[in-house]
mmCIF file of C-alpha atoms and ligand atoms in Angstrom:
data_model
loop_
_atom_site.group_PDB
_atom_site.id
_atom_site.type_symbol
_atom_site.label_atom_id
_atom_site.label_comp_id
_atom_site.label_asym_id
_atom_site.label_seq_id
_atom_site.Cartn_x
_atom_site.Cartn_y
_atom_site.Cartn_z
ATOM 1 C CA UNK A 138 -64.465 -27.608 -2.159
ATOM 2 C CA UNK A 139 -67.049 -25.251 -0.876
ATOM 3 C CA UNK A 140 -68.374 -25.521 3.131
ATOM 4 C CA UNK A 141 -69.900 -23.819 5.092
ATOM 5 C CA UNK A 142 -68.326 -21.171 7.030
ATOM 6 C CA UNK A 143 -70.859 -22.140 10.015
ATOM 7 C CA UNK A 144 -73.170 -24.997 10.572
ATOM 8 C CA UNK A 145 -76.343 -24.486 8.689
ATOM 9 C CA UNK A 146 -78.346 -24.618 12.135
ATOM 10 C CA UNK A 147 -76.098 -21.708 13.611
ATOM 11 C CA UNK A 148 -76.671 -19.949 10.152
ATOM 12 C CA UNK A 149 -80.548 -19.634 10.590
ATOM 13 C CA UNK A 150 -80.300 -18.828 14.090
ATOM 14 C CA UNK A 151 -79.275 -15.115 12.962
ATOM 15 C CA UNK A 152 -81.275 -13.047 11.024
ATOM 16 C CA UNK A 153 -80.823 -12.422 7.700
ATOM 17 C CA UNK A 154 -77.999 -12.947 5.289
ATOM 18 C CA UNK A 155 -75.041 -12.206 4.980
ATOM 19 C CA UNK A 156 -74.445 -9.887 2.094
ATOM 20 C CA UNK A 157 -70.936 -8.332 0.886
ATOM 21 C CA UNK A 158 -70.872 -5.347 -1.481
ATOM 22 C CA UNK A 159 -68.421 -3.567 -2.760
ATOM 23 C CA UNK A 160 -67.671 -0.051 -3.836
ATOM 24 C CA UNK A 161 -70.865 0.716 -1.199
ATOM 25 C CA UNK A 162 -69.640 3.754 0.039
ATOM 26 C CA UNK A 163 -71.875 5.844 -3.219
ATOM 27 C CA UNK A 164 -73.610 5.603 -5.669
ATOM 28 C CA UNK A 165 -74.962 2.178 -6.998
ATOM 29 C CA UNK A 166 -73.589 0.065 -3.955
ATOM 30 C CA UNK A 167 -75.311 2.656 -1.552
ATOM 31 C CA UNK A 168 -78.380 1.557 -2.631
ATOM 32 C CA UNK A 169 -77.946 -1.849 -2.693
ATOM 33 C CA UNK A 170 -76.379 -1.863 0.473
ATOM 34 C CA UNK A 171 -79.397 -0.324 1.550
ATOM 35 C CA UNK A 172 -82.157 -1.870 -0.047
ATOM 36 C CA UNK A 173 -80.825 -5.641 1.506
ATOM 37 C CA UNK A 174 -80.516 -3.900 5.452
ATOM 38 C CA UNK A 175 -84.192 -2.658 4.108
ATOM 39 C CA UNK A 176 -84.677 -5.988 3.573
ATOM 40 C CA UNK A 177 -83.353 -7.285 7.397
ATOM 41 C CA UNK A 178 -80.288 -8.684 5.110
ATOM 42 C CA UNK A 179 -77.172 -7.773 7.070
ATOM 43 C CA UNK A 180 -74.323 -6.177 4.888
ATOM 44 C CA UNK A 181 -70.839 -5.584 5.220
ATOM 45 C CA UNK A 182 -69.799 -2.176 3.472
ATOM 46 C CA UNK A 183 -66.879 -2.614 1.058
ATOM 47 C CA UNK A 184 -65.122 0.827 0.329
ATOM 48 C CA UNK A 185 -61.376 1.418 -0.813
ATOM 49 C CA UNK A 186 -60.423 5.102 0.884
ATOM 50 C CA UNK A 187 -63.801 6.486 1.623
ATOM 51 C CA UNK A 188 -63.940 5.533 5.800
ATOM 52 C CA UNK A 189 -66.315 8.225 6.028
ATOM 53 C CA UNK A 190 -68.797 7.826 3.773
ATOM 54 C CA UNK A 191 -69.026 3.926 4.623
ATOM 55 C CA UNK A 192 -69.212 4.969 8.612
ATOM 56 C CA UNK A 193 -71.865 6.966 8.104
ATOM 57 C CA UNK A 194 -73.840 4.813 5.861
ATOM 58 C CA UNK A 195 -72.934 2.035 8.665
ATOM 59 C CA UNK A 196 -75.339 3.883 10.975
ATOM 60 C CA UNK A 197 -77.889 5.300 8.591
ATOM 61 C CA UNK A 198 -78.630 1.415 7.798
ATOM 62 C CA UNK A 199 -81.509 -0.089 9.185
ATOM 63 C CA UNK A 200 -81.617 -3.268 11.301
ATOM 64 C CA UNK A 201 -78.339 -4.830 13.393
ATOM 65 C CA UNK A 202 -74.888 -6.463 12.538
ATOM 66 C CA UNK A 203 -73.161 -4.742 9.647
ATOM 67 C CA UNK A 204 -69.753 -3.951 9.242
ATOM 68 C CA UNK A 205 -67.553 -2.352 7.131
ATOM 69 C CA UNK A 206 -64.534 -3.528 5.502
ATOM 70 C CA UNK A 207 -62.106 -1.709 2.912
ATOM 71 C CA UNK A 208 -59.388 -3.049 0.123
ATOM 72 C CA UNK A 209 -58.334 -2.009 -3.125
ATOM 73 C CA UNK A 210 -60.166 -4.703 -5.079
ATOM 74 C CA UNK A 211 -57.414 -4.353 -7.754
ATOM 75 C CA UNK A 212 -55.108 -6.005 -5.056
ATOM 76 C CA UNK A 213 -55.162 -9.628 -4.976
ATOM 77 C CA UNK A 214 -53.797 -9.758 -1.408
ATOM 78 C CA UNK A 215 -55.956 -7.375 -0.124
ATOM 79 C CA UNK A 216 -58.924 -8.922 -1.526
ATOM 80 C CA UNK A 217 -58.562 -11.773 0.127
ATOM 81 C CA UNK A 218 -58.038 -10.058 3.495
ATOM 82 C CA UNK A 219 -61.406 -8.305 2.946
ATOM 83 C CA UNK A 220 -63.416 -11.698 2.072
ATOM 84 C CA UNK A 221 -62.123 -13.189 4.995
ATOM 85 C CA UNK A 222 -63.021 -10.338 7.200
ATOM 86 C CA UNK A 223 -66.616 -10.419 5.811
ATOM 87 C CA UNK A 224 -67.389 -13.892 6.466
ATOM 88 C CA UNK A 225 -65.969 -13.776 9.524
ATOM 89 C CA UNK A 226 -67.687 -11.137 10.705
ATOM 90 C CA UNK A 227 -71.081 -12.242 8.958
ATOM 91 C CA UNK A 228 -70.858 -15.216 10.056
ATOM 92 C CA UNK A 229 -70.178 -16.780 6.017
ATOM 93 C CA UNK A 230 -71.426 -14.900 2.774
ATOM 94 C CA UNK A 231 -74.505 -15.788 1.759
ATOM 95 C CA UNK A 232 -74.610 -12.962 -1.579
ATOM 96 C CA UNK A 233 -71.690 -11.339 -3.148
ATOM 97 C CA UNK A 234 -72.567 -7.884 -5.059
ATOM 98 C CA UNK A 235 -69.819 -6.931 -7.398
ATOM 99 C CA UNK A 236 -70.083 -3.477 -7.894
ATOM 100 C CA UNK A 237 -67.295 -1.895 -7.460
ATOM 101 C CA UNK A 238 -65.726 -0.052 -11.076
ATOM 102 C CA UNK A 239 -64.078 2.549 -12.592
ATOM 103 C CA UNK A 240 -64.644 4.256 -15.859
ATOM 104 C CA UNK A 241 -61.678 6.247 -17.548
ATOM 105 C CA UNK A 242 -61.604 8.620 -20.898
ATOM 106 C CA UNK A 243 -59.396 7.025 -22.780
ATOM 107 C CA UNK A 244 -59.531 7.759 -26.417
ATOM 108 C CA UNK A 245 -57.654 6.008 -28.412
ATOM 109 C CA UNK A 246 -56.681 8.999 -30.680
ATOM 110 C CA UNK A 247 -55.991 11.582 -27.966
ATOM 111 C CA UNK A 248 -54.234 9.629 -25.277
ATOM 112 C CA UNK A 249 -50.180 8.677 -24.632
ATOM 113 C CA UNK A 250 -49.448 5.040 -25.234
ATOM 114 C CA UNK A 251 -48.737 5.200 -21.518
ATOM 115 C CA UNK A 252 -51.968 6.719 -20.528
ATOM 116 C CA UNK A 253 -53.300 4.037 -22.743
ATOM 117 C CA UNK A 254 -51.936 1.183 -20.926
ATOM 118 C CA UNK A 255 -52.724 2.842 -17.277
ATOM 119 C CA UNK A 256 -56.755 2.752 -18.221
ATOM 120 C CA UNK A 257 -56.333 -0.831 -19.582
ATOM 121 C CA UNK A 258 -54.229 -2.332 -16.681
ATOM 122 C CA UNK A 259 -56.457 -0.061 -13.791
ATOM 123 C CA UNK A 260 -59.751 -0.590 -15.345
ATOM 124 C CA UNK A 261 -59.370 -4.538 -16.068
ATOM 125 C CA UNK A 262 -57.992 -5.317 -12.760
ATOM 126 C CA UNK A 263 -60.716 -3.857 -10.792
ATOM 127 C CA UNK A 264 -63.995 -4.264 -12.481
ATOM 128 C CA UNK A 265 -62.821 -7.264 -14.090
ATOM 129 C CA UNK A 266 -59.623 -9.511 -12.237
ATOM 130 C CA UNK A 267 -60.729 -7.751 -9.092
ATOM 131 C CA UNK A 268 -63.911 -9.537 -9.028
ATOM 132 C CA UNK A 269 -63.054 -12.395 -10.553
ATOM 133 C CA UNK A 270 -60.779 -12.562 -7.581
ATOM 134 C CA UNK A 271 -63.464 -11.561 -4.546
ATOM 135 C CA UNK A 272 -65.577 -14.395 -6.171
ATOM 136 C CA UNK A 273 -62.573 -16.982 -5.883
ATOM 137 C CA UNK A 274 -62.559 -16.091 -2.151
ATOM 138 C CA UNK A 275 -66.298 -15.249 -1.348
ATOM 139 C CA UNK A 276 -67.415 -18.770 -2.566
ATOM 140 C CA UNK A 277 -65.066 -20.423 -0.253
ATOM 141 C CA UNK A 278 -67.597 -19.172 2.333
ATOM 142 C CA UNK A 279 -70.655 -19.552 0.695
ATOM 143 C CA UNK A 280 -72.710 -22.661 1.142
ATOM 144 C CA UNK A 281 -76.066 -23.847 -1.057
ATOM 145 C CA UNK A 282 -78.150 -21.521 -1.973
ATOM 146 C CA UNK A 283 -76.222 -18.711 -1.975
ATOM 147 C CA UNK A 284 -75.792 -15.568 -4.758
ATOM 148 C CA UNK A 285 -73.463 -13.908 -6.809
ATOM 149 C CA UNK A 286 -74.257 -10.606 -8.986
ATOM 150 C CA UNK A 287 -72.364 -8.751 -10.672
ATOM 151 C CA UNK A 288 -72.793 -4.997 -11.779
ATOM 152 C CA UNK A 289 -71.880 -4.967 -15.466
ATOM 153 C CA UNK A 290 -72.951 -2.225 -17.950
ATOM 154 C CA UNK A 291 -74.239 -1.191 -21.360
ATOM 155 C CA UNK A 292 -71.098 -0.808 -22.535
ATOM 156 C CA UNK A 293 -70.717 -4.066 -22.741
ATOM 157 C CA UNK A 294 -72.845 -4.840 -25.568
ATOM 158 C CA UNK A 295 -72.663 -1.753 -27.488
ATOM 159 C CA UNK A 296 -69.271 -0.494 -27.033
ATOM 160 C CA UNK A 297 -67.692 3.103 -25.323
ATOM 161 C CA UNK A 298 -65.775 4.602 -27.280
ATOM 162 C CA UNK A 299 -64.242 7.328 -24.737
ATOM 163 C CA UNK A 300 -63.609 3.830 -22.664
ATOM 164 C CA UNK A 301 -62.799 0.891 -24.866
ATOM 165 C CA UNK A 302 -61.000 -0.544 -21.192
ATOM 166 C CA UNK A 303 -64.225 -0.271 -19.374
ATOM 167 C CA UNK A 304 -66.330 -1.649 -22.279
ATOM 168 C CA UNK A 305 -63.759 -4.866 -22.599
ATOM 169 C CA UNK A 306 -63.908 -4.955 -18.572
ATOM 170 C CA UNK A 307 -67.597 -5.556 -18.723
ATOM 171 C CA UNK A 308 -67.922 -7.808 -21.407
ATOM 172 C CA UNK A 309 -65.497 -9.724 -19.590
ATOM 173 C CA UNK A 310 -67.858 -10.019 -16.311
ATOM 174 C CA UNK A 311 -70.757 -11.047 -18.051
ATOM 175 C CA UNK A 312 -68.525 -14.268 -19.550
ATOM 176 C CA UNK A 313 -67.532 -14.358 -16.004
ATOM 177 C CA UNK A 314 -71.249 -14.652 -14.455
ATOM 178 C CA UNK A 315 -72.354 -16.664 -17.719
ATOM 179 C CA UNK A 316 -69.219 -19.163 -16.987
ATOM 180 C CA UNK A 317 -69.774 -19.334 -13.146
ATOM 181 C CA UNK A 318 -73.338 -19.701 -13.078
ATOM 182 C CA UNK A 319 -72.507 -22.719 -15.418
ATOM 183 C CA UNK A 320 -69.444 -24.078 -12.471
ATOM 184 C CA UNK A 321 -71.522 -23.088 -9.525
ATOM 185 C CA UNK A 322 -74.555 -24.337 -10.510
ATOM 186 C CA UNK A 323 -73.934 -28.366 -8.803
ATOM 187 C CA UNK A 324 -73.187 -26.227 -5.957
ATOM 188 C CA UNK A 325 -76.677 -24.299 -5.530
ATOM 189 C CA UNK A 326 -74.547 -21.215 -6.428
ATOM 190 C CA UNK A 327 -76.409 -18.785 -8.937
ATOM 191 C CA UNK A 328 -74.785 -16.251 -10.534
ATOM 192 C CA UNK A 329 -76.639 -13.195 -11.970
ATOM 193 C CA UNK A 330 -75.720 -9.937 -13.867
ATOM 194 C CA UNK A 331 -77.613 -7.048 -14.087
ATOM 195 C CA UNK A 332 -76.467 -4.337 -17.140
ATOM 196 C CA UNK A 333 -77.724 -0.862 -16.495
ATOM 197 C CA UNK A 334 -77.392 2.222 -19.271
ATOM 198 C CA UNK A 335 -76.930 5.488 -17.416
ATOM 199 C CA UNK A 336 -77.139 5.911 -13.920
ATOM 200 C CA UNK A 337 -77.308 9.018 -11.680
ATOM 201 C CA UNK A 338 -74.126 8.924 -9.440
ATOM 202 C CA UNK A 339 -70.789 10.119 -9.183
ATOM 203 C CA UNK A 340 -69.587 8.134 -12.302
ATOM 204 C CA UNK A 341 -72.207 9.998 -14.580
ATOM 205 C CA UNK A 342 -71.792 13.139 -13.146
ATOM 206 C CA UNK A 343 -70.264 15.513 -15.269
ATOM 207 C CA UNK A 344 -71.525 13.655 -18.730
ATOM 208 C CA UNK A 345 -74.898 14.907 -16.913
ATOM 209 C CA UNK A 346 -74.398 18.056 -16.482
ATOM 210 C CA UNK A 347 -72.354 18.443 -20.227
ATOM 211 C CA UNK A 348 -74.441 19.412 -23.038
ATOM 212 C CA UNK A 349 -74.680 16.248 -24.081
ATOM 213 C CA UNK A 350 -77.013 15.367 -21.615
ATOM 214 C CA UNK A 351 -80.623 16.480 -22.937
ATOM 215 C CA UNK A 352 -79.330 13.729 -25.607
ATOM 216 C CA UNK A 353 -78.633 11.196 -23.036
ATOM 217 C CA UNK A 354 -81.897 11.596 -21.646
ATOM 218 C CA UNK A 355 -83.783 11.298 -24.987
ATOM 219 C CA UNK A 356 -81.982 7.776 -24.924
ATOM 220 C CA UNK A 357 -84.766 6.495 -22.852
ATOM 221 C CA UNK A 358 -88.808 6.790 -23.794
ATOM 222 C CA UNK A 359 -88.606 7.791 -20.420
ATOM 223 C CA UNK A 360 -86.887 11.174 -20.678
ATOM 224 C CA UNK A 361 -84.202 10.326 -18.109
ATOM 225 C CA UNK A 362 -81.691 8.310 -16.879
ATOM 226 C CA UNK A 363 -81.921 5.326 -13.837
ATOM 227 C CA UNK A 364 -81.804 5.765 -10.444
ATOM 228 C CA UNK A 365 -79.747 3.814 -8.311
ATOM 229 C CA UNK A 366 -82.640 1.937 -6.345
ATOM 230 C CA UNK A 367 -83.901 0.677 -10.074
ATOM 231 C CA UNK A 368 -80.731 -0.926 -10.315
ATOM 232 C CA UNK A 369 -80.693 -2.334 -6.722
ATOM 233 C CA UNK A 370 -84.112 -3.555 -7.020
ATOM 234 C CA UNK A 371 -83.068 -6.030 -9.851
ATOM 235 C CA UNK A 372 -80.112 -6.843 -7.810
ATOM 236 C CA UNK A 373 -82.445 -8.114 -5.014
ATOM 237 C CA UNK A 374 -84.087 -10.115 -7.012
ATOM 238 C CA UNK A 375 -81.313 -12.050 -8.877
ATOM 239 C CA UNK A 376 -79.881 -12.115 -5.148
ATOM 240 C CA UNK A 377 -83.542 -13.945 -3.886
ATOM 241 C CA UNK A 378 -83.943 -17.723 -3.064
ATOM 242 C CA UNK A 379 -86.440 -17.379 -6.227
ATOM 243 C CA UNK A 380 -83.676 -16.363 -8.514
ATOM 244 C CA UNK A 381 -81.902 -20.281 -9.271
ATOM 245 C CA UNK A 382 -83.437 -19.874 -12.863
ATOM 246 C CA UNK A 383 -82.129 -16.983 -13.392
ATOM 247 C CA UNK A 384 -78.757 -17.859 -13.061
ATOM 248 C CA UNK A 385 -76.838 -17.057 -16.257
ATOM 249 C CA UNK A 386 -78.635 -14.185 -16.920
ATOM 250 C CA UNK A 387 -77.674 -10.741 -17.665
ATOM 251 C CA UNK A 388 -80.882 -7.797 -17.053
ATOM 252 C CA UNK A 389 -80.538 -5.132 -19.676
ATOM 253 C CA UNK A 390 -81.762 -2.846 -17.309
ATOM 254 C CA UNK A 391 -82.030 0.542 -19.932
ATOM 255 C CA UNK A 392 -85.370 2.381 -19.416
ATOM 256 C CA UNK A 393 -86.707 0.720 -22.926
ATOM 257 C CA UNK A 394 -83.787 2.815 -24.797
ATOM 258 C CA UNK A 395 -82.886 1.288 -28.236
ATOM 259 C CA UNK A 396 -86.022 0.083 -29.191
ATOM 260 C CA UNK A 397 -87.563 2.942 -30.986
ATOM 261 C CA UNK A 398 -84.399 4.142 -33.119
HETATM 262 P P1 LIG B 466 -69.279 5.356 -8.330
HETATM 263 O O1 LIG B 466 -68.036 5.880 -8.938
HETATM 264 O O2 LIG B 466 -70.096 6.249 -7.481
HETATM 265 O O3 LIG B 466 -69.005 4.010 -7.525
HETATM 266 C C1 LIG B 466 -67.977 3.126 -7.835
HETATM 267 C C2 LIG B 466 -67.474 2.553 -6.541
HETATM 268 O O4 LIG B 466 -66.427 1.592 -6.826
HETATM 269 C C3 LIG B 466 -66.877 3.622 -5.641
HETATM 270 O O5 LIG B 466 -67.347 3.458 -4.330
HETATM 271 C C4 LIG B 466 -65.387 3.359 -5.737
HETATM 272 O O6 LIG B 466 -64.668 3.709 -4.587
HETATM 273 C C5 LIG B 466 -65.357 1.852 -5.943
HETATM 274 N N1 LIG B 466 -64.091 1.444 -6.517
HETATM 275 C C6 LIG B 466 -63.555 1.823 -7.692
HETATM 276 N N2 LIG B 466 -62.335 1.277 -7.838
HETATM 277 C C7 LIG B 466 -62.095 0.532 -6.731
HETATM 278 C C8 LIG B 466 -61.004 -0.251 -6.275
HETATM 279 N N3 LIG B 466 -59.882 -0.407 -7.006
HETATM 280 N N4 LIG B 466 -61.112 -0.867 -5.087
HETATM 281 C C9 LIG B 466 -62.222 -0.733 -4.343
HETATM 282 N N5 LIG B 466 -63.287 0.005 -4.705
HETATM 283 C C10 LIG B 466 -63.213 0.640 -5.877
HETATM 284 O O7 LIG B 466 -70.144 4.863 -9.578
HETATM 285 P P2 LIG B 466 -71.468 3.979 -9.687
HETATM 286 O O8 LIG B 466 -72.185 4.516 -10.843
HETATM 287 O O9 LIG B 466 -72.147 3.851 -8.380
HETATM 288 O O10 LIG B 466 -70.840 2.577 -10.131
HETATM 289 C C11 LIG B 466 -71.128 1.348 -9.510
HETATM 290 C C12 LIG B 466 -71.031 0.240 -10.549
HETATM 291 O O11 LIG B 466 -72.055 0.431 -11.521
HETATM 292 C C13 LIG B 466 -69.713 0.229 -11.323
HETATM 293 O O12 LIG B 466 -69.287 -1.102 -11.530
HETATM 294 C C14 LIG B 466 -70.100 0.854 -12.646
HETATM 295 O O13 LIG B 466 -69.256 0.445 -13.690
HETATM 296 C C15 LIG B 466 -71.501 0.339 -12.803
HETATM 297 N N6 LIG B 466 -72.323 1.086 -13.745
HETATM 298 C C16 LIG B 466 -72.583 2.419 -13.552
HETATM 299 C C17 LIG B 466 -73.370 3.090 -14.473
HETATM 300 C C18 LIG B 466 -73.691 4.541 -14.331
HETATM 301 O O14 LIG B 466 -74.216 5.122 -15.287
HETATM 302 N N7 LIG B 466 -73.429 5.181 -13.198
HETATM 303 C C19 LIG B 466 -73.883 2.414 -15.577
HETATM 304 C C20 LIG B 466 -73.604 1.057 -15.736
HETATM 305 C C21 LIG B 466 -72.834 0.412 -14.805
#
């Protein structure tokens, strides 16, 4: 059963909520992390190895009460740790942000059988069994009303070849959100997805700067590929009291690519 990590009274005597996201050290989860302290939300900053880069963020975010907290989210054990840590610190978890993920170039035809199996077992445990996991032991603190979204991708629906793992791995979190938003829902728990093409960050980094990228651009209407505060922004919102009806759902979030071709 799900309670309340705090009386409800003690709850809206602090300011804010209490939001977890992982893998906010960069990229995507920077922004997020950022646009809910923006928001007088207060976060704790999930990072695996990156102490820096989450201490700094830690005092570049606006407002009072964050934290940071670190695990390999591929570790079951250490997962849990991390959740607990959270809501104790927070004071119970009020949204979960699954961003954390990792993307390797697998192809099939060029790879070892070993290498083959690494990017399966790595990728699928973190971006999909890792979460899976956080949001086994993030809803033990989460009481009515509160959010879960997860950061899926493109790739889900329409396949990556270089990385058939990270494809499968996000396919397999937007069952995940479509399943839980179904088993949540008699608890007030909604669970949103949001699916973005091409980002900016760290991930897309050197597919941005190959000469493929003019191509990747043209994708979009728009010339150009998302920033991370367009992705954010729809995280807010599937994270907002207003979202309930949107549980279920999964944003296609692509810069109106594919509609033209
Ligand atoms: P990024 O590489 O900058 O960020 C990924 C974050 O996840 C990093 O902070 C990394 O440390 C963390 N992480 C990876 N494995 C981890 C593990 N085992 N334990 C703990 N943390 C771990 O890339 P990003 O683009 O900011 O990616 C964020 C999310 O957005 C990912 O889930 C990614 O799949 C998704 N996404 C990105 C794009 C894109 O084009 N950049 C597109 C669609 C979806």
């Amino acid at each position: 059963p799900i309670s309340p990590a705090l009386p409800p009274a003690t709850l809206r005597r602090m300011s804010g909520r209490a939001v977890l996201v992982t893998g906010a050290s960069r990229g995507i989860g920077r922004a997020i992390a950022t646009a809910f302290a923006t928001g007088g939300d207060r976060v704790a900053i999930h990072h695996r190895g990156s102490a820096d880069l989450a201490g700094r963020l830690l005092a570049e975010l606006p407002g009072e009460g964050h934290v940071v907290v670190q695990a390999d989210i591929a570790d079951p054990a250490q997962v849990r740790r991390m959740a607990d840590e959270a809501a104790e610190a927070l004071g119970g978890l009020d949204v979960l942000v699954n961003n954390a993920g990792v993307f390797f170039h697998h192809p099939i035809t060029e790879v070892s059988y070993e290498e083959w199996q690494a990017a399966w077992r790595e990728t699928l445990d973190t971006n999909l069994v890792g979460a899976a996991n956080l949001t086994w032991c993030a809803v033990r603190h989460m009481s009515r009303g509160a959010r879960i979204v997860n950061v899926s991708s493109r790739g889900a629906f329409r396949g990556e070849p270089d990385g058939p793992a990270y494809a499968a791995s996000k396919a397999g979190l937007n069952a995940l959100g479509q399943s839980l938003a179904i088993a949540l829902a008699s608890q007030g728990i909604a669970v949103g997805t949001v699916a973005p093409g091409y980002v900016e960050t760290d991930m897309t980094n050197e597919h941005l700067k190959s000469p493929r990228s003019d191509a990747i651009r043209a994708q979009s209407p728009f010339g150009r590929v998302a920033r991370p505060e367009e992705i954010a922004a729809a995280v807010l919102y599937l994270a907002s009291p207003e979202s309930e009806w949107a549980s279920g759902t999964i944003i296609d979030l692509n810069g109106a690519s594919y509609l033209r071709s």
